[in-house]
Amino acid sequence: MSLDLTKLLRDNIRNLKPYSSARDEFSGEAAAFLDANENPFNSPWNRYPDPHQRELKNRISALKNISVEHIFLGNGSDEPIDLLFRAFCEPGLDQVVSINPTYGMYRVAADTNNISVAHVSLSADFELDAAAVLKAVTPKTKLIFLCSPNNPSGNALDNSGLLKIIEEFKGIVVLDEAYIDFCPEKSLLPLLVKYPNLVILQTFSKAWGMAGLRLGIAFASPEIIDVLSRIKYPYNINILTQQKALELLANEANKNQWVDSILKERAKMITNLQSYPFVVKVYPSDANFLLVQMHDPRGIYQFLVDQQIIVRDRSSISLCEGCLRISIGSPEENATLMEALDQLI
Ligand SMILES: *Cc1c(COP(=O)(O)O)cnc(C)c1O
C-alpha cells in the first residue's frame, strides 16, 4: 500500500524549511559549545535539550520493538494531535472524521485549527460502525481520529472495523492507544509498518504513571514522522522530562506491577459497583477506568464531591446518559470510594 503524502500535506508545510541549529549540523565531541548563546555556567540546565531526543527514542525503540525512524515524541499526546491538524488540514477548508463519544481533545484541536469534525456515533454498546465512518468521508477529509480503548466508554474497538477503515481511507488514520498498556494484545502497533497512512498515538501518562512529565508518542511511517519533526518546536521535550523518562523507563517491572494492581482492582470494583441498587450498569472496560450508569448520577457525583472524592460526570454526553466515569485508583482510594457509596444504601 502506498500513500501520496505530498498530495495530503498543506502547501505551506510541503514547502517549509525547518529551523536548524548549529548542533544539528555537528555530531561528535565538541571542545567548546559557543554556538547557541547559552550560559556557560549552571550545568547541566544551561544547555538546550537534544531536539531529536536520540537517547530516549533509542530506549523507546527497544521497549516497543519498533525502529526509531517510526517514533515522534511530543509534549503529551496533545502535541502530535495538534501537529497532525497543522500538517494536513487547511484551516477553514479541510475536514476530519471522528467517533462519538470519544476523547475531547480531537475536537478542541480541530476547533483551534478551524477544522470541522464529522462525528459518527458508536452503537449503544460503543461498537464501531466502520462503514458509517467511511461514509462520512468527503473529498476534504484528511484525517480520521479513532480511539481504542476508547475514552470515555473504556472498550477496545473491534480490530476488523479499525483495519477496514485503515485499508479503505485514502487519508491518514490516527489511532489513539493511550490505554493500550492495559490490553497490550490488542495493539495495532505490530501492523504499523504495513500501513503508511496509520498514525498510532501512545502515552506515558497512564500505565507508566508519568502524566506530570508530559510525554506522548506518535508512531508512523518515516515520511509522516519527518513532517511532524520539521514542524514541532525545536526543543519540545525539555531536559528534565528526557532525563526522568529515561530513568523511569529503565524499570519496566514497576509499570507491569502497577498494571497488574490496577487490573485486579478493576475486577473488584466491577463486582462491588454492581452490588449497589443505584447502579444500573457497569460497562466492560479494557482500560484503567469504568463507565458506570446510575440512577441520579448528578446527585451521586455531588455527594462524592462533598466527601472530597472526585470522579468524572459524563452524564450529559451522548450515549453516556446516566454515567459517571471512575478511574481505578490505589486499593486505598478505591476503598474510600466504596465506603462513601455504602452511605447511600
Ligand atoms: C489520557 C489520554 C491521552 C493522554 O494524553 P497526554 O497528553 O499524553 O497526557 C490521550 N488520549 C486519550 C484518549 C486519553 O484518554
mmCIF file of C-alpha atoms and ligand atoms in Angstrom:
data_model
loop_
_atom_site.group_PDB
_atom_site.id
_atom_site.type_symbol
_atom_site.label_atom_id
_atom_site.label_comp_id
_atom_site.label_asym_id
_atom_site.label_seq_id
_atom_site.Cartn_x
_atom_site.Cartn_y
_atom_site.Cartn_z
ATOM 1 C CA MET A 1 0.000 0.000 0.000
ATOM 2 C CA SER A 2 1.395 3.403 -0.895
ATOM 3 C CA LEU A 3 0.481 6.857 0.260
ATOM 4 C CA ASP A 4 0.867 10.090 -1.661
ATOM 5 C CA LEU A 5 1.888 12.246 1.259
ATOM 6 C CA THR A 6 2.670 15.297 -0.856
ATOM 7 C CA LYS A 7 -0.939 15.418 -2.010
ATOM 8 C CA LEU A 8 -2.262 15.215 1.537
ATOM 9 C CA LEU A 9 0.027 17.847 3.056
ATOM 10 C CA ARG A 10 -0.837 21.535 3.188
ATOM 11 C CA ASP A 11 1.139 23.530 0.592
ATOM 12 C CA ASN A 12 2.933 25.681 3.192
ATOM 13 C CA ILE A 13 4.036 22.585 5.110
ATOM 14 C CA ARG A 14 5.241 20.786 1.990
ATOM 15 C CA ASN A 15 7.487 23.762 1.219
ATOM 16 C CA LEU A 16 8.560 24.522 4.781
ATOM 17 C CA LYS A 17 12.237 24.837 5.607
ATOM 18 C CA PRO A 18 12.578 23.811 9.266
ATOM 19 C CA TYR A 19 14.536 25.712 11.918
ATOM 20 C CA SER A 20 18.004 24.303 12.123
ATOM 21 C CA SER A 21 20.534 24.769 14.919
ATOM 22 C CA ALA A 22 24.320 24.519 14.636
ATOM 23 C CA ARG A 23 24.165 21.386 16.718
ATOM 24 C CA ASP A 24 22.048 19.732 14.024
ATOM 25 C CA GLU A 25 24.983 20.188 11.679
ATOM 26 C CA PHE A 26 27.609 18.861 14.088
ATOM 27 C CA SER A 27 27.870 15.467 15.685
ATOM 28 C CA GLY A 28 30.839 14.454 17.797
ATOM 29 C CA GLU A 29 32.584 15.675 20.926
ATOM 30 C CA ALA A 30 32.947 19.475 20.965
ATOM 31 C CA ALA A 31 35.711 21.188 22.950
ATOM 32 C CA ALA A 32 33.557 24.279 23.385
ATOM 33 C CA PHE A 33 29.899 24.953 22.710
ATOM 34 C CA LEU A 34 29.828 28.574 21.558
ATOM 35 C CA ASP A 35 27.017 28.319 19.026
ATOM 36 C CA ALA A 36 23.732 28.752 20.883
ATOM 37 C CA ASN A 37 24.237 31.773 23.169
ATOM 38 C CA GLU A 38 23.831 29.531 26.170
ATOM 39 C CA ASN A 39 25.175 30.474 29.583
ATOM 40 C CA PRO A 40 28.430 28.533 30.227
ATOM 41 C CA PHE A 41 27.526 28.235 33.930
ATOM 42 C CA ASN A 42 24.797 26.276 35.744
ATOM 43 C CA SER A 43 25.427 22.912 34.067
ATOM 44 C CA PRO A 44 23.525 20.824 33.045
ATOM 45 C CA TRP A 45 20.482 23.121 32.918
ATOM 46 C CA ASN A 46 22.321 25.739 30.836
ATOM 47 C CA ARG A 47 22.261 23.561 27.702
ATOM 48 C CA TYR A 48 19.377 23.190 25.285
ATOM 49 C CA PRO A 49 17.976 19.659 25.267
ATOM 50 C CA ASP A 50 18.586 17.240 22.409
ATOM 51 C CA PRO A 51 15.971 18.332 19.828
ATOM 52 C CA HIS A 52 15.919 14.794 18.378
ATOM 53 C CA GLN A 53 15.697 13.031 21.787
ATOM 54 C CA ARG A 54 18.053 10.362 20.462
ATOM 55 C CA GLU A 55 18.754 8.509 23.704
ATOM 56 C CA LEU A 56 15.107 8.468 24.739
ATOM 57 C CA LYS A 57 13.971 7.320 21.301
ATOM 58 C CA ASN A 58 16.519 4.501 21.337
ATOM 59 C CA ARG A 59 15.115 3.312 24.648
ATOM 60 C CA ILE A 60 11.525 3.536 23.402
ATOM 61 C CA SER A 61 12.517 1.751 20.208
ATOM 62 C CA ALA A 62 13.808 -1.200 22.232
ATOM 63 C CA LEU A 63 10.823 -1.117 24.554
ATOM 64 C CA LYS A 64 8.221 -1.057 21.773
ATOM 65 C CA ASN A 65 10.178 -3.134 19.294
ATOM 66 C CA ILE A 66 9.970 -0.576 16.500
ATOM 67 C CA SER A 67 12.794 1.352 14.857
ATOM 68 C CA VAL A 68 13.490 4.988 15.777
ATOM 69 C CA GLU A 69 12.505 6.420 12.401
ATOM 70 C CA HIS A 70 8.916 5.428 13.234
ATOM 71 C CA ILE A 71 8.929 7.420 16.502
ATOM 72 C CA PHE A 72 7.941 11.025 17.223
ATOM 73 C CA LEU A 73 7.941 12.323 20.799
ATOM 74 C CA GLY A 74 5.632 15.119 21.888
ATOM 75 C CA ASN A 75 4.779 17.271 24.887
ATOM 76 C CA GLY A 76 1.993 14.828 25.785
ATOM 77 C CA SER A 77 -0.216 13.302 23.100
ATOM 78 C CA ASP A 78 -1.746 16.758 22.752
ATOM 79 C CA GLU A 79 1.245 17.874 20.705
ATOM 80 C CA PRO A 80 1.106 15.272 17.903
ATOM 81 C CA ILE A 81 -2.704 15.673 17.781
ATOM 82 C CA ASP A 82 -2.301 19.405 17.132
ATOM 83 C CA LEU A 83 0.635 18.938 14.746
ATOM 84 C CA LEU A 84 -1.348 16.484 12.622
ATOM 85 C CA PHE A 85 -4.013 19.152 12.113
ATOM 86 C CA ARG A 86 -1.374 21.768 11.306
ATOM 87 C CA ALA A 87 0.389 19.482 8.824
ATOM 88 C CA PHE A 88 -2.585 18.137 6.925
ATOM 89 C CA CYS A 89 -5.640 20.352 7.419
ATOM 90 C CA GLU A 90 -6.071 23.686 5.673
ATOM 91 C CA PRO A 91 -7.930 25.939 8.161
ATOM 92 C CA GLY A 92 -11.495 26.705 7.170
ATOM 93 C CA LEU A 93 -11.363 24.224 4.328
ATOM 94 C CA ASP A 94 -10.413 20.678 5.253
ATOM 95 C CA GLN A 95 -12.309 18.263 7.467
ATOM 96 C CA VAL A 96 -11.757 15.328 9.772
ATOM 97 C CA VAL A 97 -13.979 12.448 10.874
ATOM 98 C CA SER A 98 -14.137 11.102 14.387
ATOM 99 C CA ILE A 99 -16.376 8.946 16.548
ATOM 100 C CA ASN A 100 -18.840 9.906 19.255
ATOM 101 C CA PRO A 101 -18.449 9.694 22.175
ATOM 102 C CA THR A 102 -14.677 9.949 22.350
ATOM 103 C CA TYR A 103 -11.752 11.923 23.788
ATOM 104 C CA GLY A 104 -12.453 15.651 23.749
ATOM 105 C CA MET A 105 -9.003 16.797 22.590
ATOM 106 C CA TYR A 106 -9.584 15.915 18.929
ATOM 107 C CA ARG A 107 -12.457 18.409 18.766
ATOM 108 C CA VAL A 108 -10.526 21.073 20.693
ATOM 109 C CA ALA A 109 -7.554 20.729 18.329
ATOM 110 C CA ALA A 110 -9.945 20.824 15.358
ATOM 111 C CA ASP A 111 -11.619 23.987 16.674
ATOM 112 C CA THR A 112 -8.257 25.624 17.358
ATOM 113 C CA ASN A 113 -7.243 24.955 13.779
ATOM 114 C CA ASN A 114 -10.670 25.930 12.387
ATOM 115 C CA ILE A 115 -11.363 22.454 11.002
ATOM 116 C CA SER A 116 -14.832 20.914 11.031
ATOM 117 C CA VAL A 117 -15.356 17.454 12.514
ATOM 118 C CA ALA A 118 -17.942 14.931 11.355
ATOM 119 C CA HIS A 119 -18.813 12.797 14.375
ATOM 120 C CA VAL A 120 -20.004 9.260 13.673
ATOM 121 C CA SER A 121 -21.927 7.736 16.533
ATOM 122 C CA LEU A 122 -20.813 4.457 18.068
ATOM 123 C CA SER A 123 -23.539 1.873 18.705
ATOM 124 C CA ALA A 124 -25.368 1.762 22.065
ATOM 125 C CA ASP A 125 -22.732 -0.661 23.352
ATOM 126 C CA PHE A 126 -19.961 1.581 21.942
ATOM 127 C CA GLU A 127 -19.036 -0.598 18.961
ATOM 128 C CA LEU A 128 -17.506 0.978 15.864
ATOM 129 C CA ASP A 129 -19.515 1.185 12.640
ATOM 130 C CA ALA A 130 -16.639 1.218 10.140
ATOM 131 C CA ALA A 131 -18.910 1.575 7.106
ATOM 132 C CA ALA A 132 -20.579 4.649 8.648
ATOM 133 C CA VAL A 133 -17.177 6.212 9.377
ATOM 134 C CA LEU A 134 -16.096 5.668 5.762
ATOM 135 C CA LYS A 135 -19.414 7.054 4.545
ATOM 136 C CA ALA A 136 -18.792 10.305 6.456
ATOM 137 C CA VAL A 137 -15.576 10.874 4.465
ATOM 138 C CA THR A 138 -15.699 13.701 1.893
ATOM 139 C CA PRO A 139 -13.049 14.788 -0.636
ATOM 140 C CA LYS A 140 -11.969 17.324 2.036
ATOM 141 C CA THR A 141 -11.425 14.714 4.771
ATOM 142 C CA LYS A 142 -7.726 14.468 5.617
ATOM 143 C CA LEU A 143 -7.728 12.676 8.970
ATOM 144 C CA ILE A 144 -9.851 10.095 10.776
ATOM 145 C CA PHE A 145 -9.472 10.011 14.577
ATOM 146 C CA LEU A 146 -10.170 6.715 16.335
ATOM 147 C CA CYS A 147 -9.509 5.802 19.949
ATOM 148 C CA SER A 148 -9.069 2.248 21.249
ATOM 149 C CA PRO A 149 -9.576 1.519 24.095
ATOM 150 C CA ASN A 150 -11.986 4.404 23.752
ATOM 151 C CA ASN A 151 -12.404 7.167 26.296
ATOM 152 C CA PRO A 152 -14.979 7.541 27.962
ATOM 153 C CA SER A 153 -16.513 4.145 27.099
ATOM 154 C CA GLY A 154 -13.464 2.063 28.105
ATOM 155 C CA ASN A 155 -13.828 -0.661 25.454
ATOM 156 C CA ALA A 156 -11.281 -1.560 22.806
ATOM 157 C CA LEU A 157 -12.783 -1.226 19.327
ATOM 158 C CA ASP A 158 -13.033 -4.268 17.109
ATOM 159 C CA ASN A 159 -9.852 -4.821 15.056
ATOM 160 C CA SER A 160 -11.713 -5.763 11.885
ATOM 161 C CA GLY A 161 -13.507 -2.400 11.806
ATOM 162 C CA LEU A 162 -10.306 -0.484 12.516
ATOM 163 C CA LEU A 163 -8.471 -2.343 9.743
ATOM 164 C CA LYS A 164 -11.296 -1.790 7.270
ATOM 165 C CA ILE A 165 -11.011 1.973 7.834
ATOM 166 C CA ILE A 166 -7.208 1.958 7.634
ATOM 167 C CA GLU A 167 -7.289 -0.051 4.411
ATOM 168 C CA GLU A 168 -10.046 1.875 2.638
ATOM 169 C CA PHE A 169 -9.462 5.510 3.698
ATOM 170 C CA LYS A 170 -7.154 7.446 1.369
ATOM 171 C CA GLY A 171 -6.025 9.891 4.058
ATOM 172 C CA ILE A 172 -4.391 9.460 7.466
ATOM 173 C CA VAL A 173 -5.933 7.316 10.205
ATOM 174 C CA VAL A 174 -4.950 8.394 13.719
ATOM 175 C CA LEU A 175 -5.479 5.595 16.236
ATOM 176 C CA ASP A 176 -5.160 6.753 19.845
ATOM 177 C CA GLU A 177 -3.909 3.864 22.006
ATOM 178 C CA ALA A 178 -3.458 5.866 25.225
ATOM 179 C CA TYR A 179 -4.803 2.941 27.294
ATOM 180 C CA ILE A 180 -3.251 0.087 25.330
ATOM 181 C CA ASP A 181 -0.881 -0.967 28.143
ATOM 182 C CA PHE A 182 -3.964 -2.296 29.941
ATOM 183 C CA CYS A 183 -4.688 -4.658 26.999
ATOM 184 C CA PRO A 184 -1.382 -4.840 25.073
ATOM 185 C CA GLU A 185 -2.518 -7.817 22.986
ATOM 186 C CA LYS A 186 -4.984 -5.507 21.216
ATOM 187 C CA SER A 187 -2.405 -3.006 19.943
ATOM 188 C CA LEU A 188 -2.133 -2.429 16.203
ATOM 189 C CA LEU A 189 1.492 -1.306 16.601
ATOM 190 C CA PRO A 190 2.838 -4.604 15.119
ATOM 191 C CA LEU A 191 0.941 -3.717 11.911
ATOM 192 C CA LEU A 192 2.263 -0.156 11.668
ATOM 193 C CA VAL A 193 4.943 -0.878 9.073
ATOM 194 C CA LYS A 194 2.283 -2.334 6.785
ATOM 195 C CA TYR A 195 0.199 0.843 6.689
ATOM 196 C CA PRO A 196 1.920 4.111 5.661
ATOM 197 C CA ASN A 197 -1.295 6.055 6.388
ATOM 198 C CA LEU A 198 -1.545 4.876 10.018
ATOM 199 C CA VAL A 199 -0.518 7.023 12.988
ATOM 200 C CA ILE A 200 -0.676 5.336 16.404
ATOM 201 C CA LEU A 201 -0.642 7.568 19.467
ATOM 202 C CA GLN A 202 0.529 6.212 22.797
ATOM 203 C CA THR A 203 1.444 7.980 26.011
ATOM 204 C CA PHE A 204 3.437 7.573 29.214
ATOM 205 C CA SER A 205 0.673 9.376 31.124
ATOM 206 C CA LYS A 206 -1.390 6.330 32.059
ATOM 207 C CA ALA A 207 0.127 2.872 32.689
ATOM 208 C CA TRP A 208 3.622 4.319 33.112
ATOM 209 C CA GLY A 209 2.486 6.872 35.669
ATOM 210 C CA MET A 210 4.213 9.885 34.110
ATOM 211 C CA ALA A 211 1.325 12.255 33.366
ATOM 212 C CA GLY A 212 3.247 15.078 35.054
ATOM 213 C CA LEU A 213 6.252 14.693 32.744
ATOM 214 C CA ARG A 214 4.180 15.321 29.575
ATOM 215 C CA LEU A 215 5.500 12.709 27.177
ATOM 216 C CA GLY A 216 3.455 11.269 24.340
ATOM 217 C CA ILE A 217 4.428 9.206 21.302
ATOM 218 C CA ALA A 218 3.276 9.135 17.709
ATOM 219 C CA PHE A 219 4.296 6.032 15.773
ATOM 220 C CA ALA A 220 4.040 6.349 11.988
ATOM 221 C CA SER A 221 5.807 5.915 8.671
ATOM 222 C CA PRO A 222 9.200 7.685 8.471
ATOM 223 C CA GLU A 223 7.660 10.167 5.997
ATOM 224 C CA ILE A 224 4.977 11.261 8.453
ATOM 225 C CA ILE A 225 7.459 11.313 11.366
ATOM 226 C CA ASP A 226 9.696 13.564 9.279
ATOM 227 C CA VAL A 227 6.843 16.021 8.694
ATOM 228 C CA LEU A 228 5.938 16.179 12.406
ATOM 229 C CA SER A 229 9.602 16.629 13.331
ATOM 230 C CA ARG A 230 10.001 19.508 10.900
ATOM 231 C CA ILE A 231 7.062 21.495 12.257
ATOM 232 C CA LYS A 232 7.431 20.887 16.018
ATOM 233 C CA TYR A 233 9.041 23.433 18.343
ATOM 234 C CA PRO A 234 12.746 22.526 18.127
ATOM 235 C CA TYR A 235 13.189 21.784 21.844
ATOM 236 C CA ASN A 236 9.743 20.379 22.563
ATOM 237 C CA ILE A 237 10.868 17.820 25.164
ATOM 238 C CA ASN A 238 12.784 19.531 27.966
ATOM 239 C CA ILE A 239 15.851 18.111 29.718
ATOM 240 C CA LEU A 240 14.028 17.219 32.931
ATOM 241 C CA THR A 241 11.466 15.156 31.034
ATOM 242 C CA GLN A 242 14.062 13.421 28.860
ATOM 243 C CA GLN A 243 16.217 12.505 31.857
ATOM 244 C CA LYS A 244 13.420 11.446 34.178
ATOM 245 C CA ALA A 245 11.679 9.401 31.483
ATOM 246 C CA LEU A 246 14.921 7.521 30.730
ATOM 247 C CA GLU A 247 15.329 6.789 34.422
ATOM 248 C CA LEU A 248 11.731 5.581 34.848
ATOM 249 C CA LEU A 249 11.664 3.584 31.596
ATOM 250 C CA ALA A 250 14.625 1.537 32.864
ATOM 251 C CA ASN A 251 12.208 -0.107 35.271
ATOM 252 C CA GLU A 252 9.547 -1.824 33.208
ATOM 253 C CA ALA A 253 8.783 -4.141 36.138
ATOM 254 C CA ASN A 254 7.281 -1.171 38.001
ATOM 255 C CA LYS A 255 4.879 -0.482 35.171
ATOM 256 C CA ASN A 256 3.911 -4.141 34.940
ATOM 257 C CA GLN A 257 3.240 -4.255 38.680
ATOM 258 C CA TRP A 258 1.088 -1.139 38.509
ATOM 259 C CA VAL A 259 -0.897 -2.517 35.587
ATOM 260 C CA ASP A 260 -1.410 -5.824 37.457
ATOM 261 C CA SER A 261 -2.652 -3.989 40.537
ATOM 262 C CA ILE A 262 -4.979 -1.768 38.504
ATOM 263 C CA LEU A 263 -6.446 -4.746 36.609
ATOM 264 C CA LYS A 264 -7.048 -6.653 39.865
ATOM 265 C CA GLU A 265 -8.661 -3.607 41.434
ATOM 266 C CA ARG A 266 -10.754 -3.081 38.317
ATOM 267 C CA ALA A 267 -12.218 -6.587 38.619
ATOM 268 C CA LYS A 268 -13.003 -5.962 42.299
ATOM 269 C CA MET A 269 -14.545 -2.566 41.553
ATOM 270 C CA ILE A 270 -16.812 -4.032 38.865
ATOM 271 C CA THR A 271 -18.211 -6.603 41.288
ATOM 272 C CA ASN A 272 -18.576 -4.070 44.111
ATOM 273 C CA LEU A 273 -20.212 -1.403 41.977
ATOM 274 C CA GLN A 274 -22.710 -3.868 40.513
ATOM 275 C CA SER A 275 -23.948 -4.662 44.022
ATOM 276 C CA TYR A 276 -25.321 -1.146 44.628
ATOM 277 C CA PRO A 277 -29.046 -0.737 43.991
ATOM 278 C CA PHE A 278 -28.478 2.664 42.348
ATOM 279 C CA VAL A 279 -26.022 1.214 39.792
ATOM 280 C CA VAL A 280 -27.782 0.324 36.549
ATOM 281 C CA LYS A 281 -24.804 -0.944 34.567
ATOM 282 C CA VAL A 282 -21.025 -1.162 34.652
ATOM 283 C CA TYR A 283 -19.728 -1.154 31.086
ATOM 284 C CA PRO A 284 -16.949 -3.615 30.177
ATOM 285 C CA SER A 285 -13.519 -1.962 30.265
ATOM 286 C CA ASP A 286 -10.158 -2.599 28.621
ATOM 287 C CA ALA A 287 -8.707 0.475 30.338
ATOM 288 C CA ASN A 288 -7.956 1.862 33.826
ATOM 289 C CA PHE A 289 -11.406 3.346 34.309
ATOM 290 C CA LEU A 290 -15.038 2.281 34.380
ATOM 291 C CA LEU A 291 -18.075 3.883 32.821
ATOM 292 C CA VAL A 292 -20.910 3.337 35.283
ATOM 293 C CA GLN A 293 -24.562 4.033 34.600
ATOM 294 C CA MET A 294 -26.535 5.044 37.695
ATOM 295 C CA HIS A 295 -29.862 6.392 38.815
ATOM 296 C CA ASP A 296 -29.300 10.068 39.705
ATOM 297 C CA PRO A 297 -25.676 10.361 38.505
ATOM 298 C CA ARG A 298 -25.549 14.108 39.223
ATOM 299 C CA GLY A 299 -26.753 13.598 42.794
ATOM 300 C CA ILE A 300 -24.164 10.897 43.390
ATOM 301 C CA TYR A 301 -21.468 12.978 41.737
ATOM 302 C CA GLN A 302 -22.246 15.900 44.056
ATOM 303 C CA PHE A 303 -22.442 13.615 47.095
ATOM 304 C CA LEU A 304 -18.946 12.284 46.252
ATOM 305 C CA VAL A 305 -17.566 15.802 45.743
ATOM 306 C CA ASP A 306 -18.872 16.677 49.217
ATOM 307 C CA GLN A 307 -16.803 13.708 50.507
ATOM 308 C CA GLN A 308 -13.767 15.074 48.607
ATOM 309 C CA ILE A 309 -13.949 12.220 46.087
ATOM 310 C CA ILE A 310 -13.672 13.400 42.507
ATOM 311 C CA VAL A 311 -14.994 11.316 39.612
ATOM 312 C CA ARG A 312 -15.946 12.430 36.126
ATOM 313 C CA ASP A 313 -19.555 13.259 35.311
ATOM 314 C CA ARG A 314 -20.180 12.084 31.742
ATOM 315 C CA SER A 315 -23.972 12.025 32.042
ATOM 316 C CA SER A 316 -24.540 14.838 29.539
ATOM 317 C CA ILE A 317 -22.512 13.115 26.783
ATOM 318 C CA SER A 318 -24.372 11.272 24.060
ATOM 319 C CA LEU A 319 -24.751 7.517 24.693
ATOM 320 C CA CYS A 320 -23.440 8.114 28.235
ATOM 321 C CA GLU A 321 -26.743 9.235 29.775
ATOM 322 C CA GLY A 322 -26.699 8.500 33.499
ATOM 323 C CA CYS A 323 -22.976 7.728 33.506
ATOM 324 C CA LEU A 324 -20.079 8.619 35.735
ATOM 325 C CA ARG A 325 -16.549 7.707 34.675
ATOM 326 C CA ILE A 326 -14.479 6.379 37.543
ATOM 327 C CA SER A 327 -10.705 5.893 37.369
ATOM 328 C CA ILE A 328 -9.253 2.832 39.078
ATOM 329 C CA GLY A 329 -7.196 4.242 41.929
ATOM 330 C CA SER A 330 -4.960 2.707 44.560
ATOM 331 C CA PRO A 331 -6.586 -0.006 46.726
ATOM 332 C CA GLU A 332 -6.972 2.644 49.465
ATOM 333 C CA GLU A 333 -8.613 5.187 47.144
ATOM 334 C CA ASN A 334 -10.994 2.560 45.779
ATOM 335 C CA ALA A 335 -11.934 1.506 49.319
ATOM 336 C CA THR A 336 -12.613 5.161 50.161
ATOM 337 C CA LEU A 337 -14.981 5.391 47.203
ATOM 338 C CA MET A 338 -16.826 2.218 48.231
ATOM 339 C CA GLU A 339 -17.182 3.398 51.845
ATOM 340 C CA ALA A 340 -18.697 6.635 50.595
ATOM 341 C CA LEU A 341 -21.113 4.804 48.278
ATOM 342 C CA ASP A 342 -22.084 2.473 51.150
ATOM 343 C CA GLN A 343 -23.616 5.507 52.848
ATOM 344 C CA LEU A 344 -26.116 5.779 50.018
ATOM 345 C CA ILE A 345 -27.781 2.403 50.606
HETATM 346 C C1 LIG B 1 -5.328 10.403 28.777
HETATM 347 C C2 LIG B 1 -5.447 10.340 27.313
HETATM 348 C C3 LIG B 1 -4.382 10.718 26.487
HETATM 349 C C4 LIG B 1 -3.098 11.170 27.086
HETATM 350 O O1 LIG B 1 -2.788 12.452 26.774
HETATM 351 P P1 LIG B 1 -1.346 13.020 27.191
HETATM 352 O O2 LIG B 1 -1.377 14.370 26.556
HETATM 353 O O3 LIG B 1 -0.335 12.106 26.579
HETATM 354 O O4 LIG B 1 -1.279 13.036 28.670
HETATM 355 C C5 LIG B 1 -4.512 10.598 25.129
HETATM 356 N N1 LIG B 1 -5.643 10.119 24.579
HETATM 357 C C6 LIG B 1 -6.676 9.742 25.334
HETATM 358 C C7 LIG B 1 -7.875 9.172 24.702
HETATM 359 C C8 LIG B 1 -6.623 9.856 26.719
HETATM 360 O O5 LIG B 1 -7.675 9.499 27.457
#
